[in-house]
PDB file of C-alpha atoms in Angstrom:
ATOM      1  CA  MET A  26      -0.437  -0.410   0.302  1.00  0.00           C
ATOM      2  CA  LYS A  27       0.765   3.049  -0.505  1.00  0.00           C
ATOM      3  CA  SER A  28       0.413   6.525   1.108  1.00  0.00           C
ATOM      4  CA  LYS A  29       0.604  10.250   1.812  1.00  0.00           C
ATOM      5  CA  GLY A  30       1.733   9.380   5.121  1.00  0.00           C
ATOM      6  CA  HIS A  31      -1.031  10.993   7.531  1.00  0.00           C
ATOM      7  CA  ASN A  32      -4.559   9.896   7.809  1.00  0.00           C
ATOM      8  CA  ARG A  33      -7.284  12.755   6.468  1.00  0.00           C
ATOM      9  CA  GLY A  34     -10.582  11.892   8.968  1.00  0.00           C
ATOM     10  CA  GLY A  35     -11.911   9.510  10.812  1.00  0.00           C
ATOM     11  CA  LYS A  36     -13.868   8.483   7.847  1.00  0.00           C
ATOM     12  CA  ARG A  37     -12.482   6.506   4.709  1.00  0.00           C
ATOM     13  CA  ILE A  38     -14.582   5.490   1.641  1.00  0.00           C
ATOM     14  CA  ILE A  39     -13.112   2.562  -0.646  1.00  0.00           C
ATOM     15  CA  VAL A  40     -12.471   3.831  -4.925  1.00  0.00           C
ATOM     16  CA  GLY A  41     -11.997   0.728  -7.083  1.00  0.00           C
ATOM     17  CA  ALA A  42     -11.776   1.336 -10.740  1.00  0.00           C
ATOM     18  CA  THR A  43     -12.290  -0.873 -13.659  1.00  0.00           C
ATOM     19  CA  GLY A  44     -11.834  -0.183 -17.038  1.00  0.00           C
ATOM     20  CA  ALA A  45     -14.827   0.499 -18.262  1.00  0.00           C
ATOM     21  CA  SER A  46     -15.008   3.548 -19.958  1.00  0.00           C
ATOM     22  CA  GLY A  47     -15.635   6.418 -17.153  1.00  0.00           C
ATOM     23  CA  LEU A  48     -12.679   7.914 -15.800  1.00  0.00           C
ATOM     24  CA  PRO A  49     -12.819  11.221 -15.464  1.00  0.00           C
ATOM     25  CA  ILE A  50     -15.660  10.782 -13.501  1.00  0.00           C
ATOM     26  CA  LEU A  51     -13.066   8.759 -10.951  1.00  0.00           C
ATOM     27  CA  VAL A  52     -10.294  11.475 -10.337  1.00  0.00           C
ATOM     28  CA  LYS A  53     -13.687  13.728  -9.798  1.00  0.00           C
ATOM     29  CA  CYS A  54     -14.774  11.496  -7.076  1.00  0.00           C
ATOM     30  CA  LEU A  55     -11.493  11.609  -6.384  1.00  0.00           C
ATOM     31  CA  GLU A  56     -11.303  15.405  -5.717  1.00  0.00           C
ATOM     32  CA  LEU A  57     -14.238  15.768  -4.335  1.00  0.00           C
ATOM     33  CA  ILE A  58     -13.304  12.998  -1.812  1.00  0.00           C
ATOM     34  CA  GLY A  59     -10.046  14.934  -0.819  1.00  0.00           C
ATOM     35  CA  GLU A  60     -12.595  17.928  -0.284  1.00  0.00           C
ATOM     36  CA  GLN A  61     -13.222  16.347   2.997  1.00  0.00           C
ATOM     37  CA  PRO A  62     -11.356  16.663   5.534  1.00  0.00           C
ATOM     38  CA  GLU A  63     -12.784  13.915   7.631  1.00  0.00           C
ATOM     39  CA  TYR A  64     -12.604  11.621   4.706  1.00  0.00           C
ATOM     40  CA  GLU A  65     -10.111   9.183   3.199  1.00  0.00           C
ATOM     41  CA  SER A  66      -9.837   7.779  -0.028  1.00  0.00           C
ATOM     42  CA  TYR A  67      -8.701   4.216  -0.377  1.00  0.00           C
ATOM     43  CA  LEU A  68      -7.930   3.958  -3.561  1.00  0.00           C
ATOM     44  CA  ILE A  69      -8.075   0.637  -6.024  1.00  0.00           C
ATOM     45  CA  MET A  70      -7.490   0.752  -9.377  1.00  0.00           C
ATOM     46  CA  SER A  71      -7.219  -2.503 -12.072  1.00  0.00           C
ATOM     47  CA  HIS A  72      -5.125  -3.161 -14.624  1.00  0.00           C
ATOM     48  CA  SER A  73      -7.324  -2.807 -16.739  1.00  0.00           C
ATOM     49  CA  ALA A  74      -8.369   0.492 -15.555  1.00  0.00           C
ATOM     50  CA  VAL A  75      -4.825   2.448 -16.199  1.00  0.00           C
ATOM     51  CA  LEU A  76      -5.136   0.904 -19.797  1.00  0.00           C
ATOM     52  CA  THR A  77      -8.627   3.026 -20.115  1.00  0.00           C
ATOM     53  CA  LEU A  78      -7.046   6.112 -18.775  1.00  0.00           C
ATOM     54  CA  GLY A  79      -5.197   6.730 -20.486  1.00  0.00           C
ATOM     55  CA  GLN A  80      -7.157   6.107 -23.881  1.00  0.00           C
ATOM     56  CA  GLU A  81      -9.258   8.612 -22.049  1.00  0.00           C
ATOM     57  CA  THR A  82      -7.827  11.103 -19.749  1.00  0.00           C
ATOM     58  CA  ASP A  83      -3.838  13.131 -20.187  1.00  0.00           C
ATOM     59  CA  LEU A  84      -3.027  11.656 -16.852  1.00  0.00           C
ATOM     60  CA  SER A  85      -0.862   9.296 -15.535  1.00  0.00           C
ATOM     61  CA  ALA A  86      -1.691   6.712 -13.354  1.00  0.00           C
ATOM     62  CA  GLU A  87       0.353   8.161 -10.587  1.00  0.00           C
ATOM     63  CA  GLN A  88      -1.197  11.038 -10.890  1.00  0.00           C
ATOM     64  CA  VAL A  89      -4.571  10.320 -10.108  1.00  0.00           C
ATOM     65  CA  GLU A  90      -2.728   7.802  -7.673  1.00  0.00           C
ATOM     66  CA  GLY A  91      -1.513  11.437  -5.868  1.00  0.00           C
ATOM     67  CA  LEU A  92      -5.469  12.310  -5.234  1.00  0.00           C
ATOM     68  CA  ALA A  93      -6.381   9.321  -3.196  1.00  0.00           C
ATOM     69  CA  ASP A  94      -5.067   9.191   0.761  1.00  0.00           C
ATOM     70  CA  HIS A  95      -3.703   5.227   0.511  1.00  0.00           C
ATOM     71  CA  VAL A  96      -3.293   3.427  -2.892  1.00  0.00           C
ATOM     72  CA  LEU A  97      -2.997  -0.481  -2.839  1.00  0.00           C
ATOM     73  CA  GLY A  98      -2.967  -3.120  -5.807  1.00  0.00           C
ATOM     74  CA  PRO A  99      -5.776  -5.144  -7.059  1.00  0.00           C
ATOM     75  CA  ASP A 100      -3.727  -8.142  -6.460  1.00  0.00           C
ATOM     76  CA  GLU A 101      -3.361  -7.024  -3.051  1.00  0.00           C
ATOM     77  CA  ILE A 102      -5.450  -9.525  -1.152  1.00  0.00           C
ATOM     78  CA  GLY A 103      -3.915 -10.047   2.576  1.00  0.00           C
ATOM     79  CA  ALA A 104      -4.993  -5.464   3.007  1.00  0.00           C
ATOM     80  CA  GLY A 105      -7.401  -3.776   4.739  1.00  0.00           C
ATOM     81  CA  PRO A 106     -10.260  -3.726   2.116  1.00  0.00           C
ATOM     82  CA  ALA A 107     -10.761  -7.408   2.515  1.00  0.00           C
ATOM     83  CA  SER A 108     -11.314  -7.807   6.154  1.00  0.00           C
ATOM     84  CA  GLY A 109     -14.530  -6.724   7.323  1.00  0.00           C
ATOM     85  CA  SER A 110     -12.888  -5.897  11.102  1.00  0.00           C
ATOM     86  CA  PHE A 111     -11.573  -2.455   8.277  1.00  0.00           C
ATOM     87  CA  ALA A 112     -13.924   0.240   9.199  1.00  0.00           C
ATOM     88  CA  THR A 113     -15.069   1.988   6.021  1.00  0.00           C
ATOM     89  CA  GLU A 114     -18.000   4.221   5.111  1.00  0.00           C
ATOM     90  CA  GLY A 115     -18.386   1.750   2.235  1.00  0.00           C
ATOM     91  CA  MET A 116     -16.881   1.357  -1.419  1.00  0.00           C
ATOM     92  CA  LEU A 117     -17.924   3.074  -4.460  1.00  0.00           C
ATOM     93  CA  ILE A 118     -16.610   1.839  -7.840  1.00  0.00           C
ATOM     94  CA  VAL A 119     -16.412   3.675 -10.708  1.00  0.00           C
ATOM     95  CA  PRO A 120     -16.474   2.654 -13.765  1.00  0.00           C
ATOM     96  CA  CYS A 121     -17.617  -0.342 -12.822  1.00  0.00           C
ATOM     97  CA  SER A 122     -17.554  -2.834 -15.171  1.00  0.00           C
ATOM     98  CA  MET A 123     -20.279  -5.303 -16.600  1.00  0.00           C
ATOM     99  CA  LYS A 124     -17.271  -8.026 -16.008  1.00  0.00           C
ATOM    100  CA  THR A 125     -17.292  -6.437 -11.980  1.00  0.00           C
ATOM    101  CA  ILE A 126     -21.340  -6.237 -11.464  1.00  0.00           C
ATOM    102  CA  ALA A 127     -20.672 -10.516 -12.460  1.00  0.00           C
ATOM    103  CA  GLY A 128     -18.269 -11.460 -10.708  1.00  0.00           C
ATOM    104  CA  ILE A 129     -19.926  -8.882  -7.086  1.00  0.00           C
ATOM    105  CA  HIS A 130     -23.159 -11.190  -8.217  1.00  0.00           C
ATOM    106  CA  GLY A 131     -21.150 -14.886  -8.261  1.00  0.00           C
ATOM    107  CA  GLY A 132     -19.497 -13.660  -5.283  1.00  0.00           C
ATOM    108  CA  TYR A 133     -16.735 -13.715  -7.407  1.00  0.00           C
ATOM    109  CA  ALA A 134     -13.294 -12.029  -5.109  1.00  0.00           C
ATOM    110  CA  GLU A 135     -10.347 -13.798  -7.200  1.00  0.00           C
ATOM    111  CA  ASN A 136      -9.160  -9.361  -6.617  1.00  0.00           C
ATOM    112  CA  LEU A 137      -9.295  -6.687  -4.303  1.00  0.00           C
ATOM    113  CA  ILE A 138     -11.284  -4.747  -5.714  1.00  0.00           C
ATOM    114  CA  LEU A 139     -13.621  -7.673  -5.890  1.00  0.00           C
ATOM    115  CA  ARG A 140     -13.518  -8.617  -2.587  1.00  0.00           C
ATOM    116  CA  ALA A 141     -13.950  -5.933  -1.166  1.00  0.00           C
ATOM    117  CA  ALA A 142     -16.965  -5.610  -2.252  1.00  0.00           C
ATOM    118  CA  ASP A 143     -18.370  -8.239  -1.000  1.00  0.00           C
ATOM    119  CA  VAL A 144     -16.781  -6.640   1.849  1.00  0.00           C
ATOM    120  CA  THR A 145     -18.801  -4.080   2.071  1.00  0.00           C
ATOM    121  CA  ILE A 146     -22.054  -6.447   0.932  1.00  0.00           C
ATOM    122  CA  LYS A 147     -21.881  -8.540   4.629  1.00  0.00           C
ATOM    123  CA  GLU A 148     -21.074  -5.876   7.121  1.00  0.00           C
ATOM    124  CA  GLN A 149     -23.853  -4.783   4.381  1.00  0.00           C
ATOM    125  CA  ARG A 150     -22.249  -0.888   4.283  1.00  0.00           C
ATOM    126  CA  THR A 151     -22.631   0.993   1.265  1.00  0.00           C
ATOM    127  CA  LEU A 152     -21.504  -0.038  -2.416  1.00  0.00           C
ATOM    128  CA  VAL A 153     -22.217   2.164  -4.812  1.00  0.00           C
ATOM    129  CA  LEU A 154     -21.529   1.213  -8.567  1.00  0.00           C
ATOM    130  CA  ALA A 155     -21.708   2.931 -11.315  1.00  0.00           C
ATOM    131  CA  ALA A 156     -22.539   0.544 -14.046  1.00  0.00           C
ATOM    132  CA  ARG A 157     -21.072   1.197 -17.787  1.00  0.00           C
ATOM    133  CA  GLU A 158     -22.793   0.158 -20.128  1.00  0.00           C
ATOM    134  CA  THR A 159     -25.038   0.157 -23.047  1.00  0.00           C
ATOM    135  CA  PRO A 160     -26.678  -1.430 -24.312  1.00  0.00           C
ATOM    136  CA  LEU A 161     -27.346  -3.651 -21.214  1.00  0.00           C
ATOM    137  CA  SER A 162     -28.393  -7.634 -21.648  1.00  0.00           C
ATOM    138  CA  PRO A 163     -29.913  -9.214 -19.942  1.00  0.00           C
ATOM    139  CA  ILE A 164     -27.415 -10.934 -18.343  1.00  0.00           C
ATOM    140  CA  HIS A 165     -26.329  -6.795 -17.113  1.00  0.00           C
ATOM    141  CA  LEU A 166     -29.913  -6.198 -15.830  1.00  0.00           C
ATOM    142  CA  ARG A 167     -30.113  -9.635 -13.670  1.00  0.00           C
ATOM    143  CA  ASN A 168     -27.104  -9.477 -12.365  1.00  0.00           C
ATOM    144  CA  MET A 169     -27.710  -6.066 -11.497  1.00  0.00           C
ATOM    145  CA  TYR A 170     -31.622  -6.060 -10.445  1.00  0.00           C
ATOM    146  CA  GLU A 171     -30.389  -8.181  -8.251  1.00  0.00           C
ATOM    147  CA  LEU A 172     -27.732  -6.580  -6.135  1.00  0.00           C
ATOM    148  CA  SER A 173     -30.011  -3.569  -6.261  1.00  0.00           C
ATOM    149  CA  MET A 174     -32.131  -5.661  -3.880  1.00  0.00           C
ATOM    150  CA  MET A 175     -29.596  -6.141  -1.251  1.00  0.00           C
ATOM    151  CA  PRO A 176     -29.088  -4.037   1.222  1.00  0.00           C
ATOM    152  CA  GLY A 177     -26.697  -1.334   1.118  1.00  0.00           C
ATOM    153  CA  VAL A 178     -27.019  -1.479  -2.606  1.00  0.00           C
ATOM    154  CA  ARG A 179     -27.078   0.991  -5.018  1.00  0.00           C
ATOM    155  CA  VAL A 180     -26.545   0.816  -8.697  1.00  0.00           C
ATOM    156  CA  ILE A 181     -25.597   4.192  -9.881  1.00  0.00           C
ATOM    157  CA  PRO A 182     -25.725   4.387 -13.395  1.00  0.00           C
ATOM    158  CA  PRO A 183     -23.083   7.532 -14.735  1.00  0.00           C
ATOM    159  CA  MET A 184     -26.081   9.089 -16.264  1.00  0.00           C
ATOM    160  CA  MET A 185     -26.362  12.765 -19.318  1.00  0.00           C
ATOM    161  CA  THR A 186     -29.137  14.713 -16.301  1.00  0.00           C
ATOM    162  CA  PHE A 187     -29.841  18.208 -18.617  1.00  0.00           C
ATOM    163  CA  TYR A 188     -31.443  19.711 -15.743  1.00  0.00           C
ATOM    164  CA  HIS A 189     -28.782  21.756 -14.744  1.00  0.00           C
ATOM    165  CA  ARG A 190     -28.163  23.301 -17.745  1.00  0.00           C
ATOM    166  CA  PRO A 191     -24.863  21.510 -18.289  1.00  0.00           C
ATOM    167  CA  GLU A 192     -22.413  24.056 -19.809  1.00  0.00           C
ATOM    168  CA  ASN A 193     -20.027  21.695 -20.857  1.00  0.00           C
ATOM    169  CA  MET A 194     -18.793  18.959 -20.168  1.00  0.00           C
ATOM    170  CA  GLU A 195     -17.316  19.406 -16.655  1.00  0.00           C
ATOM    171  CA  GLU A 196     -20.135  20.659 -14.702  1.00  0.00           C
ATOM    172  CA  MET A 197     -21.872  17.323 -16.529  1.00  0.00           C
ATOM    173  CA  ILE A 198     -19.092  14.880 -14.853  1.00  0.00           C
ATOM    174  CA  TYR A 199     -18.956  17.530 -11.524  1.00  0.00           C
ATOM    175  CA  HIS A 200     -23.255  16.430 -11.342  1.00  0.00           C
ATOM    176  CA  ILE A 201     -22.535  12.596 -11.125  1.00  0.00           C
ATOM    177  CA  ALA A 202     -19.602  12.318  -9.630  1.00  0.00           C
ATOM    178  CA  SER A 203     -21.943  13.859  -6.742  1.00  0.00           C
ATOM    179  CA  LYS A 204     -24.590  12.237  -7.293  1.00  0.00           C
ATOM    180  CA  LEU A 205     -22.277   9.277  -6.797  1.00  0.00           C
ATOM    181  CA  LEU A 206     -20.746  10.510  -3.394  1.00  0.00           C
ATOM    182  CA  GLU A 207     -23.989  11.433  -1.519  1.00  0.00           C
ATOM    183  CA  PRO A 208     -24.133   8.459  -0.810  1.00  0.00           C
ATOM    184  CA  PHE A 209     -21.549   8.948   1.456  1.00  0.00           C
ATOM    185  CA  GLY A 210     -22.704  12.584   3.337  1.00  0.00           C
ATOM    186  CA  ILE A 211     -20.113  13.854   0.246  1.00  0.00           C
ATOM    187  CA  GLU A 212     -21.577  17.160  -1.020  1.00  0.00           C
ATOM    188  CA  GLY A 213     -20.553  18.338  -3.715  1.00  0.00           C
ATOM    189  CA  LYS A 214     -19.915  22.477  -3.451  1.00  0.00           C
ATOM    190  CA  GLU A 215     -20.960  23.020  -7.254  1.00  0.00           C
ATOM    191  CA  TYR A 216     -23.664  20.324  -6.761  1.00  0.00           C
ATOM    192  CA  ARG A 217     -27.086  21.607  -8.412  1.00  0.00           C
ATOM    193  CA  ARG A 218     -29.894  19.533  -6.485  1.00  0.00           C
ATOM    194  CA  TRP A 219     -33.898  19.599  -8.542  1.00  0.00           C
ATOM    195  CA  THR A 220     -35.513  22.695  -6.913  1.00  0.00           C
ATOM    196  CA  GLY A 221     -39.355  21.837  -8.949  1.00  0.00           C
ATOM    197  CA  LEU A 222     -40.622  23.430 -11.809  1.00  0.00           C
TER     198      LEU A 222
END
C-alpha cells in the first residue's frame, strides 16, 4: 500500500476503478473526497482501469493515485479492505464494468476490488456501483437488479442529466460524481439539486 503518510479523518471510503469507460468521473470523485477533511480515500485501480485512463485522459496512473490518500494494488488481497474488521463508510466503484458487476453478483472475489465489494455487502455497508455499459443485455440487467435488492447496494449508472443546464462536459462530470458520493454524506459544493418547477 502507498500512503501519503497521514490520516485525514476517521471516515474511510474505498474507491475501486475498473476498465469500463468513465475514468474522468473517478478523477472528479477523488478530488471531491479530497476536499472533505473528515474523509480519506483508499484507491484500488485494476490493470484495465490504468489502460482505459490512458485512452480517456491525459493523466498518468501516478497522477490519479496522487489524488488518493492511500493506494492499493488489485492483487493485494491481504490488504485492510479485504476484511470486515477494517472499518469503512463503504465502497464506490467508478467506473464499474459488467465483468465486475458479474463478479460481485457471483461472489467471485478474485482480486481486491471484488473482495472489498464482497466484504462491503456482507457487512451491509454502502456499496455504490457506477455501472457502465450500453446497451444492457438481459444478463447485465439481471445482475444489477439482484444486486440492487441487497441492503446498502446502490446501482447509479453515470447518466447524463440536463435540468441543471450544464455548459460543458466538466459540469456533467461534476454532477454525476456528486450523485455517486451523496450516499456517503459528501455534498459537492457546486452540486445543483432539483428544486422543482
